[in-house]
Amino acid sequence: MPALAGKELRIVGFLCNWCSYGGADTAGVGRFSQPTDLRIIRVPCSGRINPLFVAKTLLSGADGVLVSGCHPRDCHYAEGNFYARRRLEVFKRFLPTMGIDPDRFEYTWVSASEGQRWQKVVTTFTEQIHKLGPAPRFGFAHEQNPATAAAC
Amino acid sequence: MKIGVFVCHCGSNIGGTVDAARVAEASREFPDVVFTSDTMYACSEPGQDGIIQAIKDNQLDGVVVSSCTPRMHEPTFRRTVERAGLNRFMFEMANIREHVSWIGKDKEANTNKAIELTGIAVEKLRRDQPLFAKQFDINKRVLVIGGGVAGIQAALDCADGDREVVLVERESTIGGKMAKLDKTFPTVDCSSCILGPKMVDVAQHPKIQLYAMAEVEEIGGYVGNYEVKIRRKAPYVNWDLCTGCGLCMEKCPSKKSTDRFNEQVGSTTAINIPFPQAIPKKAVIDPKFCIKLTKGKCGICAKICPTKAIVFDQREEIISESVGAIVAATGYDLFDISKYGEYGGGRLPDVITGLQYERLLSASGPTGGHVKRPSDGKEPKTIVFVQCVGSRDKSVDRPYCSGFCCMYTAKQAILTKDHIPDSSSYVFYMDIRSPGKMYDEFTRRAMEEYGTQYVRGRVSMIYPQGDKLMVRGADTLMGTQVEVEADLVVLAAGAEAAVGAPQLAEKLRISYDKYGFFMESHPKLRPVETNTAGVYLAGSCQGPKDIPASVAQGSAAAAKVLALFAKDKLENDPMISLVDMKRCVGCGKCVRVCPFGAIKEIDVRGEPKAEVIETVCQGCGLCTATCPQGAIQLSHFTDNQILAEVNALCQL
């Protein structure tokens, strides 16, 4: 499924079900208009997110990845977002080593009541990604090797 | 696998900006999809019947519904597929309303996005497994936090439903803000006369265990089995012995203690019973003012107490309670009026809050019900009420309406005329908000029968002149400046979240908004539930509310608790972690990371392995992200499922 040619870039969001997913819902209910690039994958907790998911997403051709969970101390599962914060902070520092611009990845905290904040987060991040442009494609050419393309 | 995709128009909610028919058509291209259709309202009865029929006609193994947020209708559709004979977890939802149609108007982009979101739902569903719930025991006791009118109502209703109630109150008496009021609108009922009997019921109810001067310290566990630690502060009085006779209050020489109950209008003794109808009616020593506790001398109360109840070396204690459900009813606090420097609140003694004025009006208040100015004790003749002090004002970060101030200001204007017939009252207001049974009629009475002068406009400043206060403001209806020479100014201070509310929300693991009010599960349809199972809300902790709404919510929360307790066993959510024994290397990382103690180490033929206690696991997936072997997987959110979603989005 290609991103809408010329208009959109491929941005993937991993959102905690209890806070940020709800915040995105609240933004929708409030009709806070947002760029259409972002595709949201719902997870139970930001602590569920293995940083390798983000790496995999970026290496598979996404132009940006956004992770959002509950504000620290306000985790539905008591402490999941503390783990997320540590993992993602360390992970962010490794991105340049992998040849990925760290600005293509962001993690943030949005509660279920913060619809307006969510609108701002999405808009700012999408603008940031559009400024960076499409991510450079990594070595393996899909058209030459359909097996690799299917596996990624 | 045979998958059916149903795309909802939701009237024009989705259909207006997403081409639902095209989404349905495009979904046919996804792997394993054998049936697609677009439907006007998937959640309606014909919509659900259509899904059931399609499952039967096409022998579907799983269903994707592309419609609103799963936080809204996932349970609805899970029941639908279950009625058609499928396991309720063979179902996925794509959110194409809140996340697509409502946030953009570009139909082309929206339709494309909706197709993609449907696509990732299909990929996830292809890797779903049927899941089955386990049953576990439920502790049928309830904790009510906060003993204001909402908490009292919730506690009494639960207790009348034959359930044991633990009621925790931060102050030394229950009653909350309502106990401080003189009268209530719009009936001008005496507040303590209608609340008092309820407070007595709480004290006497055999099913209610009341902890006053106590706060919730720690909450562990989950719905049906919460473990709560309660910190009980030291009153320095053995309450089992104290009879509430009040002799100590008469003799206490430290008479300048902060009078919290009377909103610091006047002062009280270091050992005191807050007010005559206090429940429990027990004496409490304020250690900041007690001469014995600060200087080591005195001890008059200990000598005079007929039951020898005074214990100067009493320490606070931690009490553990096990409950199955929790009702948060922590109420509100008042906006700090000193933040409006131009009004002189906190600086000028005769500029007071509405709640302080209630204490001046109350017959059990510090002035015995005679309205006297705090500065010189004179009876005020001209009284100015200023509304919206700390509500509907972005400049002090309080853009919301506190709701009940218009009404209590009208009530206070009426009562002022009753107390001082030759007085005149002015009310500066922005708008009069009086929706409610007999409410608007009541504000009209204040104007028409009681001659209160309502001035539409804001007050710009209040300054002292002689022994008067000059109130300068605008009359926007007349288009003029107004100056009123007042004897007393009453500021209708707005309501804000109770002190410590965010910290309590964090202990309860519920959401709160930026002002500290707790967030309900759904603003319209689940107003007293939270997103944490077994935690309910009542009263102003969820947002400013008047007494009838608080009482209604107290009863509503109790009804939810009683419905939960009507079952003997609860079913767990089967979206929990499971260990693949072959892959587990017994490193124990998951055991250490689990916030619920739901994973234990077991011995399998001499090798350590992890095992999930199924009814304790809450399904956060922290262990899954931690396991170096990928051996422990959160059902329904496995690594393979999430990566399949990623792949679906990134296949270029």
mmCIF file of C-alpha atoms in Angstrom, chain B residues 119-377:
data_model
loop_
_atom_site.group_PDB
_atom_site.id
_atom_site.type_symbol
_atom_site.label_atom_id
_atom_site.label_comp_id
_atom_site.label_asym_id
_atom_site.label_seq_id
_atom_site.Cartn_x
_atom_site.Cartn_y
_atom_site.Cartn_z
ATOM 1 C CA GLY B 119 -5.703 -3.543 5.673
ATOM 2 C CA ILE B 120 -3.682 -3.570 8.893
ATOM 3 C CA ALA B 121 -6.741 -4.776 10.805
ATOM 4 C CA VAL B 122 -7.023 -7.682 8.344
ATOM 5 C CA GLU B 123 -3.328 -8.516 8.806
ATOM 6 C CA LYS B 124 -3.764 -8.503 12.574
ATOM 7 C CA LEU B 125 -6.903 -10.642 12.387
ATOM 8 C CA ARG B 126 -5.130 -13.238 10.244
ATOM 9 C CA ARG B 127 -2.860 -13.890 13.227
ATOM 10 C CA ASP B 128 -5.574 -13.816 15.908
ATOM 11 C CA GLN B 129 -6.287 -16.894 17.996
ATOM 12 C CA PRO B 130 -9.512 -17.700 19.798
ATOM 13 C CA LEU B 131 -9.130 -16.730 23.464
ATOM 14 C CA PHE B 132 -11.120 -17.873 26.472
ATOM 15 C CA ALA B 133 -11.684 -16.052 29.740
ATOM 16 C CA LYS B 134 -10.817 -17.502 33.124
ATOM 17 C CA GLN B 135 -12.896 -16.886 36.216
ATOM 18 C CA PHE B 136 -11.597 -15.523 39.479
ATOM 19 C CA ASP B 137 -12.994 -14.653 42.896
ATOM 20 C CA ILE B 138 -14.175 -11.195 43.766
ATOM 21 C CA ASN B 139 -13.901 -9.369 47.066
ATOM 22 C CA LYS B 140 -17.266 -7.727 47.588
ATOM 23 C CA ARG B 141 -16.131 -4.791 49.673
ATOM 24 C CA VAL B 142 -15.922 -1.273 48.304
ATOM 25 C CA LEU B 143 -13.631 1.619 49.144
ATOM 26 C CA VAL B 144 -15.130 5.106 48.920
ATOM 27 C CA ILE B 145 -12.550 7.894 48.896
ATOM 28 C CA GLY B 146 -13.970 11.178 50.125
ATOM 29 C CA GLY B 147 -16.800 11.779 52.566
ATOM 30 C CA GLY B 148 -18.544 14.707 50.915
ATOM 31 C CA VAL B 149 -22.143 14.401 49.838
ATOM 32 C CA ALA B 150 -21.258 12.305 46.755
ATOM 33 C CA GLY B 151 -19.115 9.901 48.762
ATOM 34 C CA ILE B 152 -21.720 9.695 51.538
ATOM 35 C CA GLN B 153 -24.427 8.838 49.006
ATOM 36 C CA ALA B 154 -22.249 6.202 47.319
ATOM 37 C CA ALA B 155 -21.295 4.687 50.691
ATOM 38 C CA LEU B 156 -24.877 4.578 51.957
ATOM 39 C CA ASP B 157 -26.255 3.083 48.736
ATOM 40 C CA CYS B 158 -23.577 0.374 48.663
ATOM 41 C CA ALA B 159 -24.117 -0.364 52.356
ATOM 42 C CA ASP B 160 -27.874 -0.534 51.863
ATOM 43 C CA GLY B 161 -27.133 -3.008 49.083
ATOM 44 C CA ASP B 162 -25.627 -5.156 51.855
ATOM 45 C CA ARG B 163 -22.010 -4.611 50.874
ATOM 46 C CA GLU B 164 -19.254 -3.673 53.271
ATOM 47 C CA VAL B 165 -17.972 -0.151 52.707
ATOM 48 C CA VAL B 166 -14.673 1.426 53.723
ATOM 49 C CA LEU B 167 -15.062 5.209 53.703
ATOM 50 C CA VAL B 168 -11.887 7.285 53.835
ATOM 51 C CA GLU B 169 -12.050 11.001 54.617
ATOM 52 C CA ARG B 170 -9.088 13.377 54.703
ATOM 53 C CA GLU B 171 -10.585 15.814 57.241
ATOM 54 C CA SER B 172 -11.556 14.913 60.779
ATOM 55 C CA THR B 173 -15.243 14.914 59.841
ATOM 56 C CA ILE B 174 -17.262 13.850 56.858
ATOM 57 C CA GLY B 175 -19.675 16.259 55.193
ATOM 58 C CA GLY B 176 -17.322 17.918 52.755
ATOM 59 C CA LYS B 177 -18.188 21.281 51.272
ATOM 60 C CA MET B 178 -21.931 20.802 51.723
ATOM 61 C CA ALA B 179 -21.555 20.734 55.519
ATOM 62 C CA LYS B 180 -20.106 24.243 55.327
ATOM 63 C CA LEU B 181 -23.060 25.684 53.459
ATOM 64 C CA ASP B 182 -25.779 27.584 55.250
ATOM 65 C CA LYS B 183 -28.633 26.969 52.836
ATOM 66 C CA THR B 184 -28.978 25.245 49.473
ATOM 67 C CA PHE B 185 -30.495 26.571 46.264
ATOM 68 C CA PRO B 186 -33.195 26.725 44.873
ATOM 69 C CA THR B 187 -35.291 25.583 47.834
ATOM 70 C CA VAL B 188 -33.339 27.474 50.522
ATOM 71 C CA ASP B 189 -33.279 24.263 52.559
ATOM 72 C CA CYS B 190 -30.990 24.288 55.543
ATOM 73 C CA SER B 191 -27.895 22.445 54.332
ATOM 74 C CA SER B 192 -26.925 20.781 57.606
ATOM 75 C CA CYS B 193 -30.548 19.744 58.215
ATOM 76 C CA ILE B 194 -30.640 17.682 55.025
ATOM 77 C CA LEU B 195 -27.046 16.456 55.120
ATOM 78 C CA GLY B 196 -26.869 15.869 58.880
ATOM 79 C CA PRO B 197 -29.135 12.814 58.975
ATOM 80 C CA LYS B 198 -27.178 11.222 56.137
ATOM 81 C CA MET B 199 -23.948 11.773 58.040
ATOM 82 C CA VAL B 200 -25.467 10.129 61.112
ATOM 83 C CA ASP B 201 -26.576 7.200 58.934
ATOM 84 C CA VAL B 202 -22.975 6.760 57.838
ATOM 85 C CA ALA B 203 -21.779 6.715 61.444
ATOM 86 C CA GLN B 204 -24.410 4.222 62.531
ATOM 87 C CA HIS B 205 -24.519 1.921 59.537
ATOM 88 C CA PRO B 206 -23.155 -1.481 60.553
ATOM 89 C CA LYS B 207 -21.760 -2.036 57.045
ATOM 90 C CA ILE B 208 -19.707 1.176 56.881
ATOM 91 C CA GLN B 209 -16.207 1.414 58.312
ATOM 92 C CA LEU B 210 -15.268 5.094 58.484
ATOM 93 C CA TYR B 211 -11.679 6.283 58.597
ATOM 94 C CA ALA B 212 -11.595 10.040 59.160
ATOM 95 C CA MET B 213 -8.319 11.989 59.101
ATOM 96 C CA ALA B 214 -7.073 9.361 56.727
ATOM 97 C CA GLU B 215 -5.731 9.328 53.184
ATOM 98 C CA VAL B 216 -5.153 6.607 50.653
ATOM 99 C CA GLU B 217 -1.447 5.895 50.607
ATOM 100 C CA GLU B 218 -1.101 3.090 48.114
ATOM 101 C CA ILE B 219 -3.333 1.024 45.859
ATOM 102 C CA GLY B 220 -2.309 -2.312 44.393
ATOM 103 C CA GLY B 221 -4.159 -5.111 42.671
ATOM 104 C CA TYR B 222 -6.918 -5.040 40.111
ATOM 105 C CA VAL B 223 -10.709 -5.164 39.781
ATOM 106 C CA GLY B 224 -12.211 -7.510 42.333
ATOM 107 C CA ASN B 225 -9.011 -7.682 44.354
ATOM 108 C CA TYR B 226 -7.560 -4.324 45.303
ATOM 109 C CA GLU B 227 -5.145 -4.012 48.205
ATOM 110 C CA VAL B 228 -5.281 -0.554 49.720
ATOM 111 C CA LYS B 229 -3.014 1.044 52.284
ATOM 112 C CA ILE B 230 -4.593 3.872 54.239
ATOM 113 C CA ARG B 231 -2.548 6.393 56.201
ATOM 114 C CA ARG B 232 -4.436 7.489 59.304
ATOM 115 C CA LYS B 233 -3.081 10.706 60.743
ATOM 116 C CA ALA B 234 -2.814 11.161 64.490
ATOM 117 C CA PRO B 235 -5.589 13.219 66.109
ATOM 118 C CA TYR B 236 -3.666 12.952 69.443
ATOM 119 C CA VAL B 237 -6.934 11.792 70.932
ATOM 120 C CA ASN B 238 -8.030 8.223 71.493
ATOM 121 C CA TRP B 239 -11.248 8.287 69.519
ATOM 122 C CA ASP B 240 -12.483 5.098 71.164
ATOM 123 C CA LEU B 241 -12.596 6.997 74.446
ATOM 124 C CA CYS B 242 -13.532 10.513 73.244
ATOM 125 C CA THR B 243 -17.232 11.209 73.754
ATOM 126 C CA GLY B 244 -17.233 14.538 71.939
ATOM 127 C CA CYS B 245 -18.333 16.408 75.080
ATOM 128 C CA GLY B 246 -16.318 19.490 74.096
ATOM 129 C CA LEU B 247 -14.943 20.261 77.586
ATOM 130 C CA CYS B 248 -11.413 20.355 76.177
ATOM 131 C CA MET B 249 -12.433 23.006 73.659
ATOM 132 C CA GLU B 250 -13.728 25.258 76.428
ATOM 133 C CA LYS B 251 -10.528 25.094 78.439
ATOM 134 C CA CYS B 252 -7.869 25.032 75.706
ATOM 135 C CA PRO B 253 -5.741 28.186 76.118
ATOM 136 C CA SER B 254 -4.451 28.164 72.506
ATOM 137 C CA LYS B 255 -7.298 30.003 70.808
ATOM 138 C CA LYS B 256 -5.623 31.164 67.612
ATOM 139 C CA SER B 257 -5.634 27.915 65.632
ATOM 140 C CA THR B 258 -6.516 27.903 61.973
ATOM 141 C CA ASP B 259 -10.225 27.238 61.669
ATOM 142 C CA ARG B 260 -10.305 25.119 58.537
ATOM 143 C CA PHE B 261 -13.937 24.231 58.836
ATOM 144 C CA ASN B 262 -14.961 27.882 59.035
ATOM 145 C CA GLU B 263 -12.742 28.704 56.059
ATOM 146 C CA GLN B 264 -10.476 30.691 58.363
ATOM 147 C CA VAL B 265 -13.165 33.172 59.252
ATOM 148 C CA GLY B 266 -12.027 33.685 62.840
ATOM 149 C CA SER B 267 -9.958 31.094 64.673
ATOM 150 C CA THR B 268 -10.524 28.096 66.878
ATOM 151 C CA THR B 269 -8.843 26.262 69.722
ATOM 152 C CA ALA B 270 -5.880 23.926 69.210
ATOM 153 C CA ILE B 271 -8.025 21.010 70.338
ATOM 154 C CA ASN B 272 -11.355 21.179 68.612
ATOM 155 C CA ILE B 273 -14.378 19.476 67.168
ATOM 156 C CA PRO B 274 -14.900 21.189 63.793
ATOM 157 C CA PHE B 275 -18.636 21.769 64.185
ATOM 158 C CA PRO B 276 -21.463 20.519 66.391
ATOM 159 C CA GLN B 277 -22.823 18.004 63.852
ATOM 160 C CA ALA B 278 -19.387 16.570 63.012
ATOM 161 C CA ILE B 279 -19.255 12.877 62.212
ATOM 162 C CA PRO B 280 -17.356 11.349 63.888
ATOM 163 C CA LYS B 281 -17.868 13.839 66.698
ATOM 164 C CA LYS B 282 -14.383 13.517 68.092
ATOM 165 C CA ALA B 283 -11.800 16.046 69.203
ATOM 166 C CA VAL B 284 -8.621 16.608 67.239
ATOM 167 C CA ILE B 285 -5.471 18.438 68.264
ATOM 168 C CA ASP B 286 -3.801 20.684 65.711
ATOM 169 C CA PRO B 287 -0.122 19.979 66.442
ATOM 170 C CA LYS B 288 0.951 23.319 64.928
ATOM 171 C CA PHE B 289 -0.901 25.249 67.617
ATOM 172 C CA CYS B 290 -1.021 22.900 70.632
ATOM 173 C CA ILE B 291 1.141 24.390 73.401
ATOM 174 C CA LYS B 292 1.921 20.967 74.842
ATOM 175 C CA LEU B 293 3.069 19.609 71.458
ATOM 176 C CA THR B 294 5.044 22.714 70.466
ATOM 177 C CA LYS B 295 6.472 23.858 73.821
ATOM 178 C CA GLY B 296 6.065 20.806 76.033
ATOM 179 C CA LYS B 297 3.972 22.560 78.675
ATOM 180 C CA CYS B 298 0.185 22.866 79.229
ATOM 181 C CA GLY B 299 -1.703 19.569 78.911
ATOM 182 C CA ILE B 300 -4.872 21.159 80.327
ATOM 183 C CA CYS B 301 -7.080 19.102 78.002
ATOM 184 C CA ALA B 302 -5.497 15.870 79.284
ATOM 185 C CA LYS B 303 -6.238 16.914 82.871
ATOM 186 C CA ILE B 304 -9.805 17.944 82.183
ATOM 187 C CA CYS B 305 -10.867 15.136 79.826
ATOM 188 C CA PRO B 306 -13.367 12.989 81.725
ATOM 189 C CA THR B 307 -12.464 9.845 79.776
ATOM 190 C CA LYS B 308 -8.695 10.424 79.680
ATOM 191 C CA ALA B 309 -8.755 10.260 75.898
ATOM 192 C CA ILE B 310 -5.866 12.647 75.155
ATOM 193 C CA VAL B 311 -2.740 10.888 73.856
ATOM 194 C CA PHE B 312 0.045 13.367 73.118
ATOM 195 C CA ASP B 313 2.451 10.732 71.800
ATOM 196 C CA GLN B 314 -0.007 9.214 69.317
ATOM 197 C CA ARG B 315 1.552 8.322 65.956
ATOM 198 C CA GLU B 316 -0.024 7.999 62.536
ATOM 199 C CA GLU B 317 -0.707 4.472 61.413
ATOM 200 C CA ILE B 318 -0.997 2.523 58.180
ATOM 201 C CA ILE B 319 -4.093 0.368 57.778
ATOM 202 C CA SER B 320 -4.472 -2.281 55.081
ATOM 203 C CA GLU B 321 -7.833 -3.029 53.547
ATOM 204 C CA SER B 322 -8.839 -5.433 50.781
ATOM 205 C CA VAL B 323 -11.641 -4.298 48.493
ATOM 206 C CA GLY B 324 -13.085 -5.248 45.115
ATOM 207 C CA ALA B 325 -14.082 -1.829 43.835
ATOM 208 C CA ILE B 326 -13.213 1.808 44.474
ATOM 209 C CA VAL B 327 -15.339 4.952 44.232
ATOM 210 C CA ALA B 328 -13.374 8.192 44.023
ATOM 211 C CA ALA B 329 -15.402 11.118 45.387
ATOM 212 C CA THR B 330 -12.733 13.597 46.321
ATOM 213 C CA GLY B 331 -14.651 16.719 45.367
ATOM 214 C CA TYR B 332 -13.164 20.103 44.642
ATOM 215 C CA ASP B 333 -11.292 22.961 46.245
ATOM 216 C CA LEU B 334 -11.706 26.662 45.765
ATOM 217 C CA PHE B 335 -9.693 28.795 43.409
ATOM 218 C CA ASP B 336 -7.126 30.933 45.253
ATOM 219 C CA ILE B 337 -8.671 34.420 45.072
ATOM 220 C CA SER B 338 -5.356 36.128 45.827
ATOM 221 C CA LYS B 339 -4.351 35.361 42.226
ATOM 222 C CA TYR B 340 -6.522 38.324 41.227
ATOM 223 C CA GLY B 341 -4.290 40.991 42.747
ATOM 224 C CA GLU B 342 -6.647 43.762 41.595
ATOM 225 C CA TYR B 343 -9.470 42.368 43.745
ATOM 226 C CA GLY B 344 -7.399 42.377 46.913
ATOM 227 C CA GLY B 345 -8.431 38.893 48.005
ATOM 228 C CA GLY B 346 -6.189 37.749 50.849
ATOM 229 C CA ARG B 347 -4.970 41.343 51.306
ATOM 230 C CA LEU B 348 -8.170 43.212 52.130
ATOM 231 C CA PRO B 349 -9.977 41.524 55.052
ATOM 232 C CA ASP B 350 -13.426 42.426 53.755
ATOM 233 C CA VAL B 351 -12.918 40.727 50.400
ATOM 234 C CA ILE B 352 -13.954 37.135 51.053
ATOM 235 C CA THR B 353 -14.925 33.993 49.153
ATOM 236 C CA GLY B 354 -18.461 32.756 48.712
ATOM 237 C CA LEU B 355 -17.743 29.817 51.003
ATOM 238 C CA GLN B 356 -16.490 32.165 53.737
ATOM 239 C CA TYR B 357 -19.691 34.132 53.349
ATOM 240 C CA GLU B 358 -21.646 30.891 53.845
ATOM 241 C CA ARG B 359 -19.940 30.520 57.212
ATOM 242 C CA LEU B 360 -20.904 34.104 58.123
ATOM 243 C CA LEU B 361 -24.519 33.363 57.212
ATOM 244 C CA SER B 362 -24.626 30.042 59.051
ATOM 245 C CA ALA B 363 -26.151 29.942 62.509
ATOM 246 C CA SER B 364 -23.461 27.463 63.549
ATOM 247 C CA GLY B 365 -20.720 29.648 62.053
ATOM 248 C CA PRO B 366 -18.201 31.817 63.879
ATOM 249 C CA THR B 367 -20.584 34.782 64.094
ATOM 250 C CA GLY B 368 -23.622 32.774 65.085
ATOM 251 C CA GLY B 369 -25.409 33.659 61.878
ATOM 252 C CA HIS B 370 -25.043 37.440 62.226
ATOM 253 C CA VAL B 371 -23.377 38.825 59.144
ATOM 254 C CA LYS B 372 -20.387 40.812 60.348
ATOM 255 C CA ARG B 373 -17.450 42.186 58.432
ATOM 256 C CA PRO B 374 -14.219 40.347 59.221
ATOM 257 C CA SER B 375 -12.306 43.651 59.625
ATOM 258 C CA ASP B 376 -14.336 45.438 62.294
ATOM 259 C CA GLY B 377 -17.329 43.250 63.060
#
